[in-house]
Amino acid sequence: MSPAARRAGRLRAWAELLRLPALVTVPGDVLAGAASAGARPGRRMLLAVGTSVCLYEAGMALNDWADRAEDAVDRPHRPLPSGRVRPAAALAAAGALTAAGLGLAARAGRPALTVAVPLAATVWAYDLVLKHTPAGPAAMGAARALDLLLGAAATTGRTRPALPSAALLATHTLAVTTVSRTETRGDAPLAPLAALAATALLTRALTRPTRAGTRPPSGAVPLSALYAATVARPYAHAVLNASPPLTQRAVGAGIRATVPLQAALVARTGARGAALVTAALAPLGARLARKVSIT
């Protein structure tokens, strides 16, 4: 094998380890949090996005390091059990990315760091302790909620205005994570059924009138419909036939649906430009997913 081919193989292995297609679901957390707090784009928002990306990718690397023995049986093709990435390198990457994320949060200001520290702790606790416990899905939902609150904290120093959006995003994440726990067995139709019901409730919440009685901004309705359409059919298929391939497809759809959900949350605040930027990440994720697995 030529040196160029070896380099390409290493790059692909790291792309698989870090789940690059899923990375497009990360900036929308910060954008939704900032929009919920009424913030405009700026330096601190970019620092928050950098923090979010680093901590997310730290979680991806740590996830495979923690699951390396299980993956050797269930997913031998993954980078660590296949020997394409050394376990020590994955663990070192997780540590370095966590440190980088916290460093960026510190530059964004004390409020951002105040949220980033428990976010990093939740990521590590999930991967190392909570993943295979009943608290696993809730921990993953909490991580997404904190990631959204990071956007509000970094840009305005306030998180309270972003709490409703954080709760909606956490609910979606909890549902997807619950389905993902059965993706190698594919024997639990109740999980995708519950996720389908959660999607319906979230779509209703996104499109209902605001507290002032006014209709949500026009962009929120089509984006909410796109969110529901992204997951409805894969979830329904997994309910009717809870096989591993269909369950894994439902999980992938749930991950991809995070982007239109984030865009709808942004659109509800009236920030049309930020909503369009967030929604534009979805095609990029779909393109990457054709080359590298999203789950």
PDB file of C-alpha atoms in Angstrom:
ATOM      1  CA  MET A   1       0.000   0.000   0.000  1.00  0.00           C
ATOM      2  CA  SER A   2       1.355   3.427  -0.960  1.00  0.00           C
ATOM      3  CA  PRO A   3       1.957   6.160   1.661  1.00  0.00           C
ATOM      4  CA  ALA A   4      -0.887   8.197   0.161  1.00  0.00           C
ATOM      5  CA  ALA A   5      -3.275   5.264   0.484  1.00  0.00           C
ATOM      6  CA  ARG A   6      -2.206   4.721   4.100  1.00  0.00           C
ATOM      7  CA  ARG A   7      -2.796   8.389   4.903  1.00  0.00           C
ATOM      8  CA  ALA A   8      -6.218   8.256   3.268  1.00  0.00           C
ATOM      9  CA  GLY A   9      -7.039   5.151   5.289  1.00  0.00           C
ATOM     10  CA  ARG A  10      -6.018   6.826   8.540  1.00  0.00           C
ATOM     11  CA  LEU A  11      -8.077   9.911   7.730  1.00  0.00           C
ATOM     12  CA  ARG A  12     -11.125   7.787   6.962  1.00  0.00           C
ATOM     13  CA  ALA A  13     -10.669   5.839  10.185  1.00  0.00           C
ATOM     14  CA  TRP A  14     -10.628   9.068  12.216  1.00  0.00           C
ATOM     15  CA  ALA A  15     -13.613  10.392  10.270  1.00  0.00           C
ATOM     16  CA  GLU A  16     -15.514   7.246  11.255  1.00  0.00           C
ATOM     17  CA  LEU A  17     -14.353   7.487  14.864  1.00  0.00           C
ATOM     18  CA  LEU A  18     -15.444  11.125  15.165  1.00  0.00           C
ATOM     19  CA  ARG A  19     -18.722  10.560  13.238  1.00  0.00           C
ATOM     20  CA  LEU A  20     -18.111  13.556  10.981  1.00  0.00           C
ATOM     21  CA  PRO A  21     -21.626  13.537   9.425  1.00  0.00           C
ATOM     22  CA  ALA A  22     -23.105  13.992  12.906  1.00  0.00           C
ATOM     23  CA  LEU A  23     -20.912  17.029  13.468  1.00  0.00           C
ATOM     24  CA  VAL A  24     -23.298  19.185  11.416  1.00  0.00           C
ATOM     25  CA  THR A  25     -25.863  18.746  14.212  1.00  0.00           C
ATOM     26  CA  VAL A  26     -23.637  20.642  16.659  1.00  0.00           C
ATOM     27  CA  PRO A  27     -23.520  24.353  15.628  1.00  0.00           C
ATOM     28  CA  GLY A  28     -27.315  24.547  15.648  1.00  0.00           C
ATOM     29  CA  ASP A  29     -27.354  24.005  19.407  1.00  0.00           C
ATOM     30  CA  VAL A  30     -25.413  27.199  19.973  1.00  0.00           C
ATOM     31  CA  LEU A  31     -27.357  29.127  17.339  1.00  0.00           C
ATOM     32  CA  ALA A  32     -30.678  28.072  18.877  1.00  0.00           C
ATOM     33  CA  GLY A  33     -29.498  29.027  22.350  1.00  0.00           C
ATOM     34  CA  ALA A  34     -28.209  32.403  21.241  1.00  0.00           C
ATOM     35  CA  ALA A  35     -31.380  33.142  19.265  1.00  0.00           C
ATOM     36  CA  SER A  36     -33.555  32.192  22.237  1.00  0.00           C
ATOM     37  CA  ALA A  37     -31.673  34.730  24.339  1.00  0.00           C
ATOM     38  CA  GLY A  38     -32.015  37.412  21.654  1.00  0.00           C
ATOM     39  CA  ALA A  39     -28.308  37.545  20.815  1.00  0.00           C
ATOM     40  CA  ARG A  40     -26.709  38.474  17.520  1.00  0.00           C
ATOM     41  CA  PRO A  41     -23.784  36.680  15.851  1.00  0.00           C
ATOM     42  CA  GLY A  42     -20.374  37.673  17.139  1.00  0.00           C
ATOM     43  CA  ARG A  43     -17.012  36.525  18.448  1.00  0.00           C
ATOM     44  CA  ARG A  44     -18.416  34.852  21.552  1.00  0.00           C
ATOM     45  CA  MET A  45     -20.889  32.883  19.499  1.00  0.00           C
ATOM     46  CA  LEU A  46     -18.042  31.553  17.346  1.00  0.00           C
ATOM     47  CA  LEU A  47     -16.110  30.601  20.472  1.00  0.00           C
ATOM     48  CA  ALA A  48     -19.190  28.802  21.779  1.00  0.00           C
ATOM     49  CA  VAL A  49     -19.530  26.888  18.507  1.00  0.00           C
ATOM     50  CA  GLY A  50     -15.878  25.884  18.787  1.00  0.00           C
ATOM     51  CA  THR A  51     -16.446  24.734  22.353  1.00  0.00           C
ATOM     52  CA  SER A  52     -19.469  22.719  21.321  1.00  0.00           C
ATOM     53  CA  VAL A  53     -17.656  21.061  18.414  1.00  0.00           C
ATOM     54  CA  CYS A  54     -14.656  20.107  20.563  1.00  0.00           C
ATOM     55  CA  LEU A  55     -16.731  18.636  23.382  1.00  0.00           C
ATOM     56  CA  TYR A  56     -18.968  16.748  20.961  1.00  0.00           C
ATOM     57  CA  GLU A  57     -16.019  15.189  19.182  1.00  0.00           C
ATOM     58  CA  ALA A  58     -14.400  14.391  22.519  1.00  0.00           C
ATOM     59  CA  GLY A  59     -17.537  12.428  23.327  1.00  0.00           C
ATOM     60  CA  MET A  60     -17.360  10.559  20.027  1.00  0.00           C
ATOM     61  CA  ALA A  61     -13.763   9.464  20.595  1.00  0.00           C
ATOM     62  CA  LEU A  62     -14.414   8.569  24.227  1.00  0.00           C
ATOM     63  CA  ASN A  63     -17.530   6.630  23.257  1.00  0.00           C
ATOM     64  CA  ASP A  64     -15.602   4.232  21.054  1.00  0.00           C
ATOM     65  CA  TRP A  65     -12.779   3.929  23.576  1.00  0.00           C
ATOM     66  CA  ALA A  66     -15.251   2.960  26.300  1.00  0.00           C
ATOM     67  CA  ASP A  67     -17.105   0.529  23.984  1.00  0.00           C
ATOM     68  CA  ARG A  68     -14.060  -1.084  22.378  1.00  0.00           C
ATOM     69  CA  ALA A  69     -14.658  -4.514  23.946  1.00  0.00           C
ATOM     70  CA  GLU A  70     -18.360  -4.518  23.080  1.00  0.00           C
ATOM     71  CA  ASP A  71     -17.654  -3.271  19.562  1.00  0.00           C
ATOM     72  CA  ALA A  72     -15.158  -6.078  19.016  1.00  0.00           C
ATOM     73  CA  VAL A  73     -18.162  -8.422  19.165  1.00  0.00           C
ATOM     74  CA  ASP A  74     -21.029  -6.362  17.742  1.00  0.00           C
ATOM     75  CA  ARG A  75     -19.240  -3.879  15.444  1.00  0.00           C
ATOM     76  CA  PRO A  76     -15.802  -5.305  14.554  1.00  0.00           C
ATOM     77  CA  HIS A  77     -15.583  -2.978  11.543  1.00  0.00           C
ATOM     78  CA  ARG A  78     -15.290   0.140  13.710  1.00  0.00           C
ATOM     79  CA  PRO A  79     -11.914   1.922  13.871  1.00  0.00           C
ATOM     80  CA  LEU A  80     -10.773   0.624  17.275  1.00  0.00           C
ATOM     81  CA  PRO A  81     -11.663  -3.084  17.114  1.00  0.00           C
ATOM     82  CA  SER A  82     -10.468  -3.213  13.508  1.00  0.00           C
ATOM     83  CA  GLY A  83      -7.087  -1.848  14.594  1.00  0.00           C
ATOM     84  CA  ARG A  84      -7.218   1.221  12.334  1.00  0.00           C
ATOM     85  CA  VAL A  85      -7.052   3.563  15.355  1.00  0.00           C
ATOM     86  CA  ARG A  86      -5.219   2.705  18.563  1.00  0.00           C
ATOM     87  CA  PRO A  87      -7.288   2.893  21.788  1.00  0.00           C
ATOM     88  CA  ALA A  88      -4.644   5.071  23.419  1.00  0.00           C
ATOM     89  CA  ALA A  89      -4.861   7.540  20.530  1.00  0.00           C
ATOM     90  CA  ALA A  90      -8.662   7.733  20.841  1.00  0.00           C
ATOM     91  CA  LEU A  91      -8.433   8.372  24.585  1.00  0.00           C
ATOM     92  CA  ALA A  92      -5.742  11.014  24.084  1.00  0.00           C
ATOM     93  CA  ALA A  93      -7.891  12.708  21.445  1.00  0.00           C
ATOM     94  CA  ALA A  94     -10.852  12.785  23.836  1.00  0.00           C
ATOM     95  CA  GLY A  95      -8.720  14.431  26.517  1.00  0.00           C
ATOM     96  CA  ALA A  96      -7.171  16.954  24.146  1.00  0.00           C
ATOM     97  CA  LEU A  97     -10.523  17.906  22.608  1.00  0.00           C
ATOM     98  CA  THR A  98     -12.069  18.356  26.050  1.00  0.00           C
ATOM     99  CA  ALA A  99      -9.220  20.635  27.123  1.00  0.00           C
ATOM    100  CA  ALA A 100      -9.514  22.616  23.891  1.00  0.00           C
ATOM    101  CA  GLY A 101     -13.260  23.000  24.332  1.00  0.00           C
ATOM    102  CA  LEU A 102     -12.931  24.277  27.883  1.00  0.00           C
ATOM    103  CA  GLY A 103     -10.177  26.632  26.786  1.00  0.00           C
ATOM    104  CA  LEU A 104     -12.412  28.145  24.124  1.00  0.00           C
ATOM    105  CA  ALA A 105     -15.241  28.457  26.637  1.00  0.00           C
ATOM    106  CA  ALA A 106     -12.944  30.332  29.017  1.00  0.00           C
ATOM    107  CA  ARG A 107     -12.146  32.792  26.240  1.00  0.00           C
ATOM    108  CA  ALA A 108     -15.876  33.301  25.673  1.00  0.00           C
ATOM    109  CA  GLY A 109     -16.304  34.389  29.294  1.00  0.00           C
ATOM    110  CA  ARG A 110     -17.204  33.073  32.715  1.00  0.00           C
ATOM    111  CA  PRO A 111     -20.895  32.367  31.917  1.00  0.00           C
ATOM    112  CA  ALA A 112     -19.866  30.174  28.988  1.00  0.00           C
ATOM    113  CA  LEU A 113     -17.328  28.292  31.103  1.00  0.00           C
ATOM    114  CA  THR A 114     -19.927  27.832  33.838  1.00  0.00           C
ATOM    115  CA  VAL A 115     -22.050  25.871  31.354  1.00  0.00           C
ATOM    116  CA  ALA A 116     -19.175  24.180  29.509  1.00  0.00           C
ATOM    117  CA  VAL A 117     -17.747  22.514  32.636  1.00  0.00           C
ATOM    118  CA  PRO A 118     -20.924  20.556  33.516  1.00  0.00           C
ATOM    119  CA  LEU A 119     -21.385  19.839  29.804  1.00  0.00           C
ATOM    120  CA  ALA A 120     -17.936  18.249  29.621  1.00  0.00           C
ATOM    121  CA  ALA A 121     -18.589  16.364  32.859  1.00  0.00           C
ATOM    122  CA  THR A 122     -21.881  15.036  31.469  1.00  0.00           C
ATOM    123  CA  VAL A 123     -20.159  13.857  28.275  1.00  0.00           C
ATOM    124  CA  TRP A 124     -17.514  11.921  30.210  1.00  0.00           C
ATOM    125  CA  ALA A 125     -20.006  10.573  32.739  1.00  0.00           C
ATOM    126  CA  TYR A 126     -22.266   9.331  29.959  1.00  0.00           C
ATOM    127  CA  ASP A 127     -19.535   7.538  28.039  1.00  0.00           C
ATOM    128  CA  LEU A 128     -17.763   6.025  31.038  1.00  0.00           C
ATOM    129  CA  VAL A 129     -20.566   5.330  33.519  1.00  0.00           C
ATOM    130  CA  LEU A 130     -24.129   6.149  32.506  1.00  0.00           C
ATOM    131  CA  LYS A 131     -24.451   4.899  28.931  1.00  0.00           C
ATOM    132  CA  HIS A 132     -25.616   1.395  29.787  1.00  0.00           C
ATOM    133  CA  THR A 133     -27.742   2.398  32.755  1.00  0.00           C
ATOM    134  CA  PRO A 134     -31.376   3.589  32.796  1.00  0.00           C
ATOM    135  CA  ALA A 135     -30.028   7.125  33.197  1.00  0.00           C
ATOM    136  CA  GLY A 136     -28.198   7.001  29.860  1.00  0.00           C
ATOM    137  CA  PRO A 137     -30.817   8.603  27.578  1.00  0.00           C
ATOM    138  CA  ALA A 138     -31.553  11.312  30.152  1.00  0.00           C
ATOM    139  CA  ALA A 139     -27.837  12.100  30.418  1.00  0.00           C
ATOM    140  CA  MET A 140     -27.564  12.447  26.653  1.00  0.00           C
ATOM    141  CA  GLY A 141     -30.611  14.704  26.624  1.00  0.00           C
ATOM    142  CA  ALA A 142     -29.048  16.808  29.382  1.00  0.00           C
ATOM    143  CA  ALA A 143     -25.865  17.161  27.344  1.00  0.00           C
ATOM    144  CA  ARG A 144     -27.787  18.516  24.347  1.00  0.00           C
ATOM    145  CA  ALA A 145     -29.729  20.877  26.581  1.00  0.00           C
ATOM    146  CA  LEU A 146     -26.527  22.196  28.127  1.00  0.00           C
ATOM    147  CA  ASP A 147     -25.037  22.624  24.669  1.00  0.00           C
ATOM    148  CA  LEU A 148     -27.958  24.831  23.676  1.00  0.00           C
ATOM    149  CA  LEU A 149     -27.705  26.794  26.924  1.00  0.00           C
ATOM    150  CA  LEU A 150     -24.023  27.311  26.148  1.00  0.00           C
ATOM    151  CA  GLY A 151     -25.034  29.484  23.194  1.00  0.00           C
ATOM    152  CA  ALA A 152     -27.192  31.685  25.408  1.00  0.00           C
ATOM    153  CA  ALA A 153     -24.616  31.913  28.200  1.00  0.00           C
ATOM    154  CA  ALA A 154     -21.721  32.754  25.898  1.00  0.00           C
ATOM    155  CA  THR A 155     -23.554  35.523  24.049  1.00  0.00           C
ATOM    156  CA  THR A 156     -25.709  37.156  26.726  1.00  0.00           C
ATOM    157  CA  GLY A 157     -24.620  35.681  30.044  1.00  0.00           C
ATOM    158  CA  ARG A 158     -28.215  34.483  30.606  1.00  0.00           C
ATOM    159  CA  THR A 159     -29.631  30.998  30.168  1.00  0.00           C
ATOM    160  CA  ARG A 160     -33.209  31.348  31.430  1.00  0.00           C
ATOM    161  CA  PRO A 161     -34.699  32.564  28.112  1.00  0.00           C
ATOM    162  CA  ALA A 162     -33.289  29.479  26.391  1.00  0.00           C
ATOM    163  CA  LEU A 163     -34.694  26.906  28.836  1.00  0.00           C
ATOM    164  CA  PRO A 164     -37.864  26.095  26.812  1.00  0.00           C
ATOM    165  CA  SER A 165     -35.848  25.441  23.644  1.00  0.00           C
ATOM    166  CA  ALA A 166     -33.363  23.377  25.654  1.00  0.00           C
ATOM    167  CA  ALA A 167     -36.210  21.233  27.006  1.00  0.00           C
ATOM    168  CA  LEU A 168     -37.550  20.527  23.507  1.00  0.00           C
ATOM    169  CA  LEU A 169     -34.122  19.598  22.167  1.00  0.00           C
ATOM    170  CA  ALA A 170     -33.451  17.399  25.212  1.00  0.00           C
ATOM    171  CA  THR A 171     -36.733  15.538  24.638  1.00  0.00           C
ATOM    172  CA  HIS A 172     -35.830  14.765  21.030  1.00  0.00           C
ATOM    173  CA  THR A 173     -32.348  13.620  22.041  1.00  0.00           C
ATOM    174  CA  LEU A 174     -33.700  11.404  24.807  1.00  0.00           C
ATOM    175  CA  ALA A 175     -36.043   9.736  22.306  1.00  0.00           C
ATOM    176  CA  VAL A 176     -33.313   9.101  19.726  1.00  0.00           C
ATOM    177  CA  THR A 177     -30.904   7.788  22.361  1.00  0.00           C
ATOM    178  CA  THR A 178     -33.541   5.399  23.685  1.00  0.00           C
ATOM    179  CA  VAL A 179     -33.995   3.959  20.195  1.00  0.00           C
ATOM    180  CA  SER A 180     -30.222   3.710  19.702  1.00  0.00           C
ATOM    181  CA  ARG A 181     -29.875   1.427  22.719  1.00  0.00           C
ATOM    182  CA  THR A 182     -31.633  -1.315  20.733  1.00  0.00           C
ATOM    183  CA  GLU A 183     -30.007  -0.789  17.334  1.00  0.00           C
ATOM    184  CA  THR A 184     -27.790  -3.881  17.497  1.00  0.00           C
ATOM    185  CA  ARG A 185     -30.647  -6.114  18.727  1.00  0.00           C
ATOM    186  CA  GLY A 186     -33.570  -4.491  16.964  1.00  0.00           C
ATOM    187  CA  ASP A 187     -36.070  -6.255  19.211  1.00  0.00           C
ATOM    188  CA  ALA A 188     -37.841  -3.338  20.884  1.00  0.00           C
ATOM    189  CA  PRO A 189     -40.616  -1.714  18.793  1.00  0.00           C
ATOM    190  CA  LEU A 190     -41.803   0.276  21.824  1.00  0.00           C
ATOM    191  CA  ALA A 191     -38.725   2.519  21.674  1.00  0.00           C
ATOM    192  CA  PRO A 192     -39.340   3.832  18.128  1.00  0.00           C
ATOM    193  CA  LEU A 193     -43.067   4.028  18.916  1.00  0.00           C
ATOM    194  CA  ALA A 194     -42.320   6.284  21.883  1.00  0.00           C
ATOM    195  CA  ALA A 195     -39.950   8.322  19.716  1.00  0.00           C
ATOM    196  CA  LEU A 196     -42.682   8.712  17.098  1.00  0.00           C
ATOM    197  CA  ALA A 197     -45.086   9.987  19.749  1.00  0.00           C
ATOM    198  CA  ALA A 198     -42.433  12.385  21.072  1.00  0.00           C
ATOM    199  CA  THR A 199     -41.909  13.724  17.551  1.00  0.00           C
ATOM    200  CA  ALA A 200     -45.627  14.469  17.225  1.00  0.00           C
ATOM    201  CA  LEU A 201     -45.669  16.305  20.555  1.00  0.00           C
ATOM    202  CA  LEU A 202     -42.553  18.309  19.697  1.00  0.00           C
ATOM    203  CA  THR A 203     -43.951  19.282  16.301  1.00  0.00           C
ATOM    204  CA  ARG A 204     -47.126  20.475  17.982  1.00  0.00           C
ATOM    205  CA  ALA A 205     -45.112  22.495  20.502  1.00  0.00           C
ATOM    206  CA  LEU A 206     -43.058  24.118  17.738  1.00  0.00           C
ATOM    207  CA  THR A 207     -46.115  25.244  15.782  1.00  0.00           C
ATOM    208  CA  ARG A 208     -48.475  26.347  18.542  1.00  0.00           C
ATOM    209  CA  PRO A 209     -49.111  30.063  19.191  1.00  0.00           C
ATOM    210  CA  THR A 210     -46.695  31.962  21.407  1.00  0.00           C
ATOM    211  CA  ARG A 211     -47.575  33.125  24.905  1.00  0.00           C
ATOM    212  CA  ALA A 212     -48.665  36.450  23.481  1.00  0.00           C
ATOM    213  CA  GLY A 213     -51.242  34.615  21.381  1.00  0.00           C
ATOM    214  CA  THR A 214     -49.554  35.377  18.080  1.00  0.00           C
ATOM    215  CA  ARG A 215     -48.842  32.754  15.474  1.00  0.00           C
ATOM    216  CA  PRO A 216     -45.232  31.508  15.281  1.00  0.00           C
ATOM    217  CA  PRO A 217     -43.060  33.159  12.618  1.00  0.00           C
ATOM    218  CA  SER A 218     -43.766  31.725   9.180  1.00  0.00           C
ATOM    219  CA  GLY A 219     -40.428  29.929   8.910  1.00  0.00           C
ATOM    220  CA  ALA A 220     -41.091  27.832  12.007  1.00  0.00           C
ATOM    221  CA  VAL A 221     -43.980  25.908  10.439  1.00  0.00           C
ATOM    222  CA  PRO A 222     -42.230  24.452   7.344  1.00  0.00           C
ATOM    223  CA  LEU A 223     -39.094  23.704   9.350  1.00  0.00           C
ATOM    224  CA  SER A 224     -41.174  21.902  11.968  1.00  0.00           C
ATOM    225  CA  ALA A 225     -42.831  19.914   9.183  1.00  0.00           C
ATOM    226  CA  LEU A 226     -39.398  19.044   7.780  1.00  0.00           C
ATOM    227  CA  TYR A 227     -38.322  17.864  11.223  1.00  0.00           C
ATOM    228  CA  ALA A 228     -41.342  15.578  11.511  1.00  0.00           C
ATOM    229  CA  ALA A 229     -40.987  14.292   7.948  1.00  0.00           C
ATOM    230  CA  THR A 230     -37.330  13.382   8.498  1.00  0.00           C
ATOM    231  CA  VAL A 231     -38.098  10.894  11.257  1.00  0.00           C
ATOM    232  CA  ALA A 232     -41.746   9.845  10.886  1.00  0.00           C
ATOM    233  CA  ARG A 233     -41.297   7.149   8.248  1.00  0.00           C
ATOM    234  CA  PRO A 234     -38.060   5.595   9.637  1.00  0.00           C
ATOM    235  CA  TYR A 235     -39.578   5.463  13.123  1.00  0.00           C
ATOM    236  CA  ALA A 236     -42.771   3.899  11.747  1.00  0.00           C
ATOM    237  CA  HIS A 237     -40.794   1.296   9.820  1.00  0.00           C
ATOM    238  CA  ALA A 238     -38.853   0.399  12.967  1.00  0.00           C
ATOM    239  CA  VAL A 239     -42.131   0.014  14.849  1.00  0.00           C
ATOM    240  CA  LEU A 240     -43.547  -2.359  12.226  1.00  0.00           C
ATOM    241  CA  ASN A 241     -40.302  -4.318  11.812  1.00  0.00           C
ATOM    242  CA  ALA A 242     -37.866  -3.844  14.688  1.00  0.00           C
ATOM    243  CA  SER A 243     -34.918  -5.381  12.854  1.00  0.00           C
ATOM    244  CA  PRO A 244     -31.380  -4.068  13.424  1.00  0.00           C
ATOM    245  CA  PRO A 245     -31.103  -2.455   9.930  1.00  0.00           C
ATOM    246  CA  LEU A 246     -34.398  -0.592  10.252  1.00  0.00           C
ATOM    247  CA  THR A 247     -33.682   0.413  13.846  1.00  0.00           C
ATOM    248  CA  GLN A 248     -30.263   1.740  12.829  1.00  0.00           C
ATOM    249  CA  ARG A 249     -31.903   3.638   9.976  1.00  0.00           C
ATOM    250  CA  ALA A 250     -34.336   5.177  12.477  1.00  0.00           C
ATOM    251  CA  VAL A 251     -31.447   6.248  14.698  1.00  0.00           C
ATOM    252  CA  GLY A 252     -29.668   7.856  11.756  1.00  0.00           C
ATOM    253  CA  ALA A 253     -32.846   9.716  10.806  1.00  0.00           C
ATOM    254  CA  GLY A 254     -33.254  10.885  14.376  1.00  0.00           C
ATOM    255  CA  ILE A 255     -29.744  12.297  14.395  1.00  0.00           C
ATOM    256  CA  ARG A 256     -30.263  14.057  11.054  1.00  0.00           C
ATOM    257  CA  ALA A 257     -33.599  15.459  12.263  1.00  0.00           C
ATOM    258  CA  THR A 258     -31.746  17.395  14.948  1.00  0.00           C
ATOM    259  CA  VAL A 259     -30.808  20.015  12.343  1.00  0.00           C
ATOM    260  CA  PRO A 260     -34.332  20.943  11.188  1.00  0.00           C
ATOM    261  CA  LEU A 261     -35.428  20.874  14.823  1.00  0.00           C
ATOM    262  CA  GLN A 262     -32.698  23.365  15.707  1.00  0.00           C
ATOM    263  CA  ALA A 263     -33.641  25.492  12.711  1.00  0.00           C
ATOM    264  CA  ALA A 264     -37.295  25.496  13.800  1.00  0.00           C
ATOM    265  CA  LEU A 265     -36.287  26.547  17.316  1.00  0.00           C
ATOM    266  CA  VAL A 266     -34.285  29.425  15.831  1.00  0.00           C
ATOM    267  CA  ALA A 267     -37.113  30.385  13.475  1.00  0.00           C
ATOM    268  CA  ARG A 268     -39.562  30.612  16.384  1.00  0.00           C
ATOM    269  CA  THR A 269     -37.505  33.512  17.729  1.00  0.00           C
ATOM    270  CA  GLY A 270     -37.842  35.409  14.441  1.00  0.00           C
ATOM    271  CA  ALA A 271     -34.144  35.076  13.551  1.00  0.00           C
ATOM    272  CA  ARG A 272     -34.686  34.083   9.916  1.00  0.00           C
ATOM    273  CA  GLY A 273     -31.066  34.410   8.840  1.00  0.00           C
ATOM    274  CA  ALA A 274     -29.785  32.155  11.618  1.00  0.00           C
ATOM    275  CA  ALA A 275     -32.590  29.677  10.887  1.00  0.00           C
ATOM    276  CA  LEU A 276     -31.574  29.469   7.232  1.00  0.00           C
ATOM    277  CA  VAL A 277     -27.912  28.995   8.165  1.00  0.00           C
ATOM    278  CA  THR A 278     -28.855  26.196  10.545  1.00  0.00           C
ATOM    279  CA  ALA A 279     -31.160  24.490   8.034  1.00  0.00           C
ATOM    280  CA  ALA A 280     -28.456  24.671   5.353  1.00  0.00           C
ATOM    281  CA  LEU A 281     -26.330  22.262   7.402  1.00  0.00           C
ATOM    282  CA  ALA A 282     -28.764  19.394   6.750  1.00  0.00           C
ATOM    283  CA  PRO A 283     -27.772  18.756   3.086  1.00  0.00           C
ATOM    284  CA  LEU A 284     -24.105  18.765   4.090  1.00  0.00           C
ATOM    285  CA  GLY A 285     -24.776  16.142   6.734  1.00  0.00           C
ATOM    286  CA  ALA A 286     -26.708  13.998   4.263  1.00  0.00           C
ATOM    287  CA  ARG A 287     -23.843  14.178   1.772  1.00  0.00           C
ATOM    288  CA  LEU A 288     -21.276  13.188   4.392  1.00  0.00           C
ATOM    289  CA  ALA A 289     -23.488  10.384   5.644  1.00  0.00           C
ATOM    290  CA  ARG A 290     -23.263   8.715   2.242  1.00  0.00           C
ATOM    291  CA  LYS A 291     -19.511   8.373   2.773  1.00  0.00           C
ATOM    292  CA  VAL A 292     -19.168   7.855   6.529  1.00  0.00           C
ATOM    293  CA  SER A 293     -21.665   6.194   8.885  1.00  0.00           C
ATOM    294  CA  ILE A 294     -23.507   8.646  11.121  1.00  0.00           C
ATOM    295  CA  THR A 295     -24.031   6.063  13.910  1.00  0.00           C
TER     296      THR A 295
END
